[in-house]
PDB file of C-alpha atoms in Angstrom:
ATOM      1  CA  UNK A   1       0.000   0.000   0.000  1.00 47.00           C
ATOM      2  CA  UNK A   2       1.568   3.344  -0.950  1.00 50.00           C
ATOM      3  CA  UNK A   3       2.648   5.988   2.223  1.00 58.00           C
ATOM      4  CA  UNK A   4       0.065   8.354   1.431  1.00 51.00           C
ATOM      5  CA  UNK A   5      -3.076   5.383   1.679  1.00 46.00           C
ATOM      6  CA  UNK A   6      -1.737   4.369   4.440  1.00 46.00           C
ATOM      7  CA  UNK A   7      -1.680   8.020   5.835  1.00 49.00           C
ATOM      8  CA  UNK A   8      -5.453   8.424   4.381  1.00 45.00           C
ATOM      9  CA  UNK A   9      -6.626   4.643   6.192  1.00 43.00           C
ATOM     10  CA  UNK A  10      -5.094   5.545   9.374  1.00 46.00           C
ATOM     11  CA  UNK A  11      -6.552   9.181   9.548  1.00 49.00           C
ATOM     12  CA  UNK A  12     -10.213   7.371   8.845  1.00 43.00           C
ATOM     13  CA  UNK A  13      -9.534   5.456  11.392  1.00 45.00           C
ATOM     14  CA  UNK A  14      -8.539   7.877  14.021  1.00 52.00           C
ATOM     15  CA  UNK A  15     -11.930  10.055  13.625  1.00 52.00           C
ATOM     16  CA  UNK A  16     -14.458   7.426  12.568  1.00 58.00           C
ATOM     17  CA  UNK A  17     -17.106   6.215  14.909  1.00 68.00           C
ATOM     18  CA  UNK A  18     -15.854   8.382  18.084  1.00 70.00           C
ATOM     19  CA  UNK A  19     -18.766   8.592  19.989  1.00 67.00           C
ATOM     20  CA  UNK A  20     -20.723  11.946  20.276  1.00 78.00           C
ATOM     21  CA  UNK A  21     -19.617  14.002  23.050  1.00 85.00           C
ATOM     22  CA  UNK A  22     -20.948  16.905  24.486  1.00 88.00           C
ATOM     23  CA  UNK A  23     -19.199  19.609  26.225  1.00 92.00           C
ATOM     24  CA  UNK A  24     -20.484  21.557  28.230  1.00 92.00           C
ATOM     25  CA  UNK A  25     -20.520  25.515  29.653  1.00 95.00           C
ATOM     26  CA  UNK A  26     -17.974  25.996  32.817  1.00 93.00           C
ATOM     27  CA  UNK A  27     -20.895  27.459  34.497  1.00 93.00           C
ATOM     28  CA  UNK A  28     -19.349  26.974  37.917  1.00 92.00           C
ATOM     29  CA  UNK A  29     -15.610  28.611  36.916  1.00 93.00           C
ATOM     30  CA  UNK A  30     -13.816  25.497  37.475  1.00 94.00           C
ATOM     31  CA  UNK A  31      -9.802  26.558  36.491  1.00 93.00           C
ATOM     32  CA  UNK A  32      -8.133  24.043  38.096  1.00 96.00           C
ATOM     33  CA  UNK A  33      -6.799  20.272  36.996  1.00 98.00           C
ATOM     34  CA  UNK A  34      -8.860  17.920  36.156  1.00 97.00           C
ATOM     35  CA  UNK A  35      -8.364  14.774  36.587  1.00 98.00           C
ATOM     36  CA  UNK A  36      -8.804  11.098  36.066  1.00 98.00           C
ATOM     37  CA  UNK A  37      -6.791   8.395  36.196  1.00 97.00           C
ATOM     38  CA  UNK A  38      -6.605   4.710  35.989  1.00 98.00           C
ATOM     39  CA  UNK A  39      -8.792   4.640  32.937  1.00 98.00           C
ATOM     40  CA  UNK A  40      -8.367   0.975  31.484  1.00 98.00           C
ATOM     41  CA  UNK A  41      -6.871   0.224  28.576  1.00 98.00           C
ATOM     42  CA  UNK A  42      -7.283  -2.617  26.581  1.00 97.00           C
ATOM     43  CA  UNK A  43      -5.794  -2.707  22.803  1.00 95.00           C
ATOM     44  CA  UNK A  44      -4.084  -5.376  20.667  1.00 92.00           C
ATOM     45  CA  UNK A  45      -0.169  -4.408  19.537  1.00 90.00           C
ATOM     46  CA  UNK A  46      -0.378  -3.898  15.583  1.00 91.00           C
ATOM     47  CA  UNK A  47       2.511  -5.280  15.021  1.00 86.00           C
ATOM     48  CA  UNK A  48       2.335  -8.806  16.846  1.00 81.00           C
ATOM     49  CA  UNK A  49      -1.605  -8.377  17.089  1.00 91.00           C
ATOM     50  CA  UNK A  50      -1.139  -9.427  21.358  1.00 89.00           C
ATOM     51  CA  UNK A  51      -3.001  -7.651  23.751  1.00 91.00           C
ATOM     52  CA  UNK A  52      -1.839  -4.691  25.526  1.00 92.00           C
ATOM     53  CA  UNK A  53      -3.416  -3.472  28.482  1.00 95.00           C
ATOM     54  CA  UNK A  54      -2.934  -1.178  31.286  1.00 97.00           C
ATOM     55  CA  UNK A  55      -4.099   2.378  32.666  1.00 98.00           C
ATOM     56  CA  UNK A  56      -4.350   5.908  31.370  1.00 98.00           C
ATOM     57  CA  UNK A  57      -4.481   9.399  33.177  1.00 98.00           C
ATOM     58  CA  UNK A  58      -5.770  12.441  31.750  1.00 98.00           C
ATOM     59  CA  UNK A  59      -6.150  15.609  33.032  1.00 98.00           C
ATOM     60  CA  UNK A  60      -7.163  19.027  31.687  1.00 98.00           C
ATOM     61  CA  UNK A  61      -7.213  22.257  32.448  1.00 98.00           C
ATOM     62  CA  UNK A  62     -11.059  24.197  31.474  1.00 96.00           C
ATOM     63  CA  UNK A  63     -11.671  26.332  29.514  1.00 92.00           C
ATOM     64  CA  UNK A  64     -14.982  27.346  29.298  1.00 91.00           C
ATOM     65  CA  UNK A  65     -15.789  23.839  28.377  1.00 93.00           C
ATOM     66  CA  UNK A  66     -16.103  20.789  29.984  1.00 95.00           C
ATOM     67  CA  UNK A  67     -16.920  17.085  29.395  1.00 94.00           C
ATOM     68  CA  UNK A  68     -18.618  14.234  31.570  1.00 92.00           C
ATOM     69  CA  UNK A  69     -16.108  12.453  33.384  1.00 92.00           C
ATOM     70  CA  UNK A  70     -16.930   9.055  31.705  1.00 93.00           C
ATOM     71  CA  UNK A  71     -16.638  10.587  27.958  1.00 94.00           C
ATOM     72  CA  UNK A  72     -12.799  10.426  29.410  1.00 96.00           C
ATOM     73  CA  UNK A  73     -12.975   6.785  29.777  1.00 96.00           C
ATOM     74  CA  UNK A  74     -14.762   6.690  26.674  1.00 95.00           C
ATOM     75  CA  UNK A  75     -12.341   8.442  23.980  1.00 96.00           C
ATOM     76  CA  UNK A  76      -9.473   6.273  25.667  1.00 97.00           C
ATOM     77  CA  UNK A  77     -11.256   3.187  24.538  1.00 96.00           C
ATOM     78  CA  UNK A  78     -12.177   4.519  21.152  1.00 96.00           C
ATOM     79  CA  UNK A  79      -8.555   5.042  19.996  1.00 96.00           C
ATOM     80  CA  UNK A  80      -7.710   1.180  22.415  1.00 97.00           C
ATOM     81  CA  UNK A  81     -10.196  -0.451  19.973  1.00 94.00           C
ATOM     82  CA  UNK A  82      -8.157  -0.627  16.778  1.00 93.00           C
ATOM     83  CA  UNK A  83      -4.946  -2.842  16.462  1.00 95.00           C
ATOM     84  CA  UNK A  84      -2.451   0.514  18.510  1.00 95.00           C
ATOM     85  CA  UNK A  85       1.287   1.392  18.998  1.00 95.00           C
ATOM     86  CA  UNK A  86       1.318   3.156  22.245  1.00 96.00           C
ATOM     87  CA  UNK A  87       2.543   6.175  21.491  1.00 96.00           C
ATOM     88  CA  UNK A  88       0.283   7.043  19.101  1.00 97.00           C
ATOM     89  CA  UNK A  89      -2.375   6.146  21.173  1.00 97.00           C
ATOM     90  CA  UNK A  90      -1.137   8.688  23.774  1.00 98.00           C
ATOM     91  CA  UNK A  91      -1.380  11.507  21.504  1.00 98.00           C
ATOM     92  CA  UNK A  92      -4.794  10.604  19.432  1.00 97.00           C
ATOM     93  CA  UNK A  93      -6.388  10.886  22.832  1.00 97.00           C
ATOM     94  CA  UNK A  94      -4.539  13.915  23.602  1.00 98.00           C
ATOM     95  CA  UNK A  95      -5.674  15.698  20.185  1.00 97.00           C
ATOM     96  CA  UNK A  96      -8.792  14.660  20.754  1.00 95.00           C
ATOM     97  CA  UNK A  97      -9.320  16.270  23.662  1.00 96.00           C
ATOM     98  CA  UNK A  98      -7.352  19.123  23.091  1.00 96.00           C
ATOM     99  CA  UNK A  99     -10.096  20.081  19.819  1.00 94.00           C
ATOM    100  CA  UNK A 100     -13.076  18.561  21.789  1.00 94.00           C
ATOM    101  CA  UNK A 101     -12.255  21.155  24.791  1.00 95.00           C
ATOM    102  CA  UNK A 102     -10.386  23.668  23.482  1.00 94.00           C
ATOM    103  CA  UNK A 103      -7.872  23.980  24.937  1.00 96.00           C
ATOM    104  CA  UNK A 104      -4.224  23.074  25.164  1.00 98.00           C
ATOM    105  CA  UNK A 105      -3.826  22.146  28.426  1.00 98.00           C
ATOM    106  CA  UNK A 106      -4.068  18.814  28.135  1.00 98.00           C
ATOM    107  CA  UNK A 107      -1.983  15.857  29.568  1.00 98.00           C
ATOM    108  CA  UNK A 108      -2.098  12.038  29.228  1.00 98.00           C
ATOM    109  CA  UNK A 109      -0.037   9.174  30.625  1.00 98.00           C
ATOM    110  CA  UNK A 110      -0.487   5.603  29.580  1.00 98.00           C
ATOM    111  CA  UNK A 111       1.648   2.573  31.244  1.00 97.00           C
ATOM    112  CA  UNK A 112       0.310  -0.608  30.400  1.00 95.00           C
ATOM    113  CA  UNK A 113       2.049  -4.060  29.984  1.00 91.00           C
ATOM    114  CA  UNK A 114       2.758  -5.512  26.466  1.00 84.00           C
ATOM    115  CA  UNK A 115       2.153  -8.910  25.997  1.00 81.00           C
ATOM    116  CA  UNK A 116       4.175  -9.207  22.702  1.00 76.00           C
ATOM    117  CA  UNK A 117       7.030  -8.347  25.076  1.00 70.00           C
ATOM    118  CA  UNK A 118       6.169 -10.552  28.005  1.00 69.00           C
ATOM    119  CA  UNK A 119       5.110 -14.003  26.063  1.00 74.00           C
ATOM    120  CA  UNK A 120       7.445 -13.312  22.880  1.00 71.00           C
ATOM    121  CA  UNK A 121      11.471 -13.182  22.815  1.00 74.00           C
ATOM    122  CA  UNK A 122      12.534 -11.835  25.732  1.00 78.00           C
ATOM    123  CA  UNK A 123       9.440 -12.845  27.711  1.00 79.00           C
ATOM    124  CA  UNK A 124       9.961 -10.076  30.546  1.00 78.00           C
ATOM    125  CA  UNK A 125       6.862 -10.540  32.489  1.00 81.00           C
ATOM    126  CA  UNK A 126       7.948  -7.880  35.031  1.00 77.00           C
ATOM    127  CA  UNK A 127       8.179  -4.694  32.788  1.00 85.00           C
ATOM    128  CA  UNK A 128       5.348  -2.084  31.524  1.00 89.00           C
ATOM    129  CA  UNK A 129       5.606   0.860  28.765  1.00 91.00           C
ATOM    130  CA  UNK A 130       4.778   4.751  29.623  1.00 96.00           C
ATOM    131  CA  UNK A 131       3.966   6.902  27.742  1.00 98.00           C
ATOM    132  CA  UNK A 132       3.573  10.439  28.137  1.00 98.00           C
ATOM    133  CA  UNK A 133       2.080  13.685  26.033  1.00 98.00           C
ATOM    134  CA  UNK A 134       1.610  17.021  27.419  1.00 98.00           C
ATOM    135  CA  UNK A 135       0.017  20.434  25.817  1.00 98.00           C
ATOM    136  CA  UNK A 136      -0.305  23.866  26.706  1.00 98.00           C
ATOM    137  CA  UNK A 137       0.438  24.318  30.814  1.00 98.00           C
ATOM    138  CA  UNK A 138       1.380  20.638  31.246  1.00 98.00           C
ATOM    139  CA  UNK A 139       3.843  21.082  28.724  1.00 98.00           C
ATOM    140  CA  UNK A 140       5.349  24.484  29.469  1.00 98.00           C
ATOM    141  CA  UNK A 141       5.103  24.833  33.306  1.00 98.00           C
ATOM    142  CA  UNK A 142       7.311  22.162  35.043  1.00 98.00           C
ATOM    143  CA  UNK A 143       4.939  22.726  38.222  1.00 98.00           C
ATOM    144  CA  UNK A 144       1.689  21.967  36.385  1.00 98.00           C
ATOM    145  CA  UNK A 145       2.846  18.873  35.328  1.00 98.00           C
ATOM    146  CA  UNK A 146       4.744  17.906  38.274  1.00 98.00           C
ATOM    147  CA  UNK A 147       1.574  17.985  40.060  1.00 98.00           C
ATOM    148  CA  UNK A 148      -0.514  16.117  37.533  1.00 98.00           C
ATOM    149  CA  UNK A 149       1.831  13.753  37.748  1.00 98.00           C
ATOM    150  CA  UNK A 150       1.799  13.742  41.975  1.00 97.00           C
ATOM    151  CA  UNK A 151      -1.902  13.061  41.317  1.00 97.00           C
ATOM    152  CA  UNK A 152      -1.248   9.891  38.895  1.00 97.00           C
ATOM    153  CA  UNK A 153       1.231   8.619  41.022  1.00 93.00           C
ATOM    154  CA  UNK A 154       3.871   8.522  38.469  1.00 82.00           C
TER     155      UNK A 154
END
């Protein structure tokens, strides 16, 4: 398949059947972190097609919108469906909040175990993956991601 189909599939992919979520006004001035944490994950490697599974935090930062908590848990396992790499997992639900809310201030963390790692080759039972991607505040300000991180305990 030539580079630019396979740019075109993926990008499908990525937006297609994300279910509809509403925002809503910050009618209550909420301007502190959000967050929640220990969202489960549960994709399949596209490269060995073996699970991987583990936990994500997100946080944001309003403003002016806001989003039920679950419709966190929910765009996590939109992007977990599809056969994932990791990091690009971390950063399609980062995007995807960052338009949804808009807003930069967005962070996500995602350490999970991968079982093409633990039951293939090397067979390291013991070790997990994190990954992390920060915008706006989280990004920029060493103390606003310091204590999103605090809160995730990483």
């Amino acid at each position: 398949m030539r580079e630019d189909m396979k740019n075109d599939a993926a990008e499908m992919l990525e937006a297609s059947g994300l279910v509809d979520v509403k925002t809503f006004d910050n009618v209550y001035g909420y301007n502190h972190m959000l967050v929640e944490r220990d969202i489960n994950v549960n994709s399949t490697c596209e490269h060995h097609f073996l699970p991987i599974v583990g936990h994500a935090h997100v946080a944001y930062i309003p403003n002016g919108r806001v989003v039920g908590l679950s419709k966190l848990n929910r765009i996590v396992d939109h992007y977990a469906r599809r056969p994932q790499v990791q990091e690009r997992l971390t950063r399609q639900v980062l995007q995807s909040l960052q338009e949804l809310l808009g807003t930069e201030d967005v962070a996500v963390v995602i350490d999970a175990k991968h079982l093409c790692v633990s039951s293939r080759g090397i067979q390291d039972e013991s070790s997990s993956t994190v990954t992390a991607s920060y915008g706006g505040l989280f990004d920029n300000d060493v103390d606003t991601r310091n204590e999103f991180l605090t809160h995730v305990g990483v």
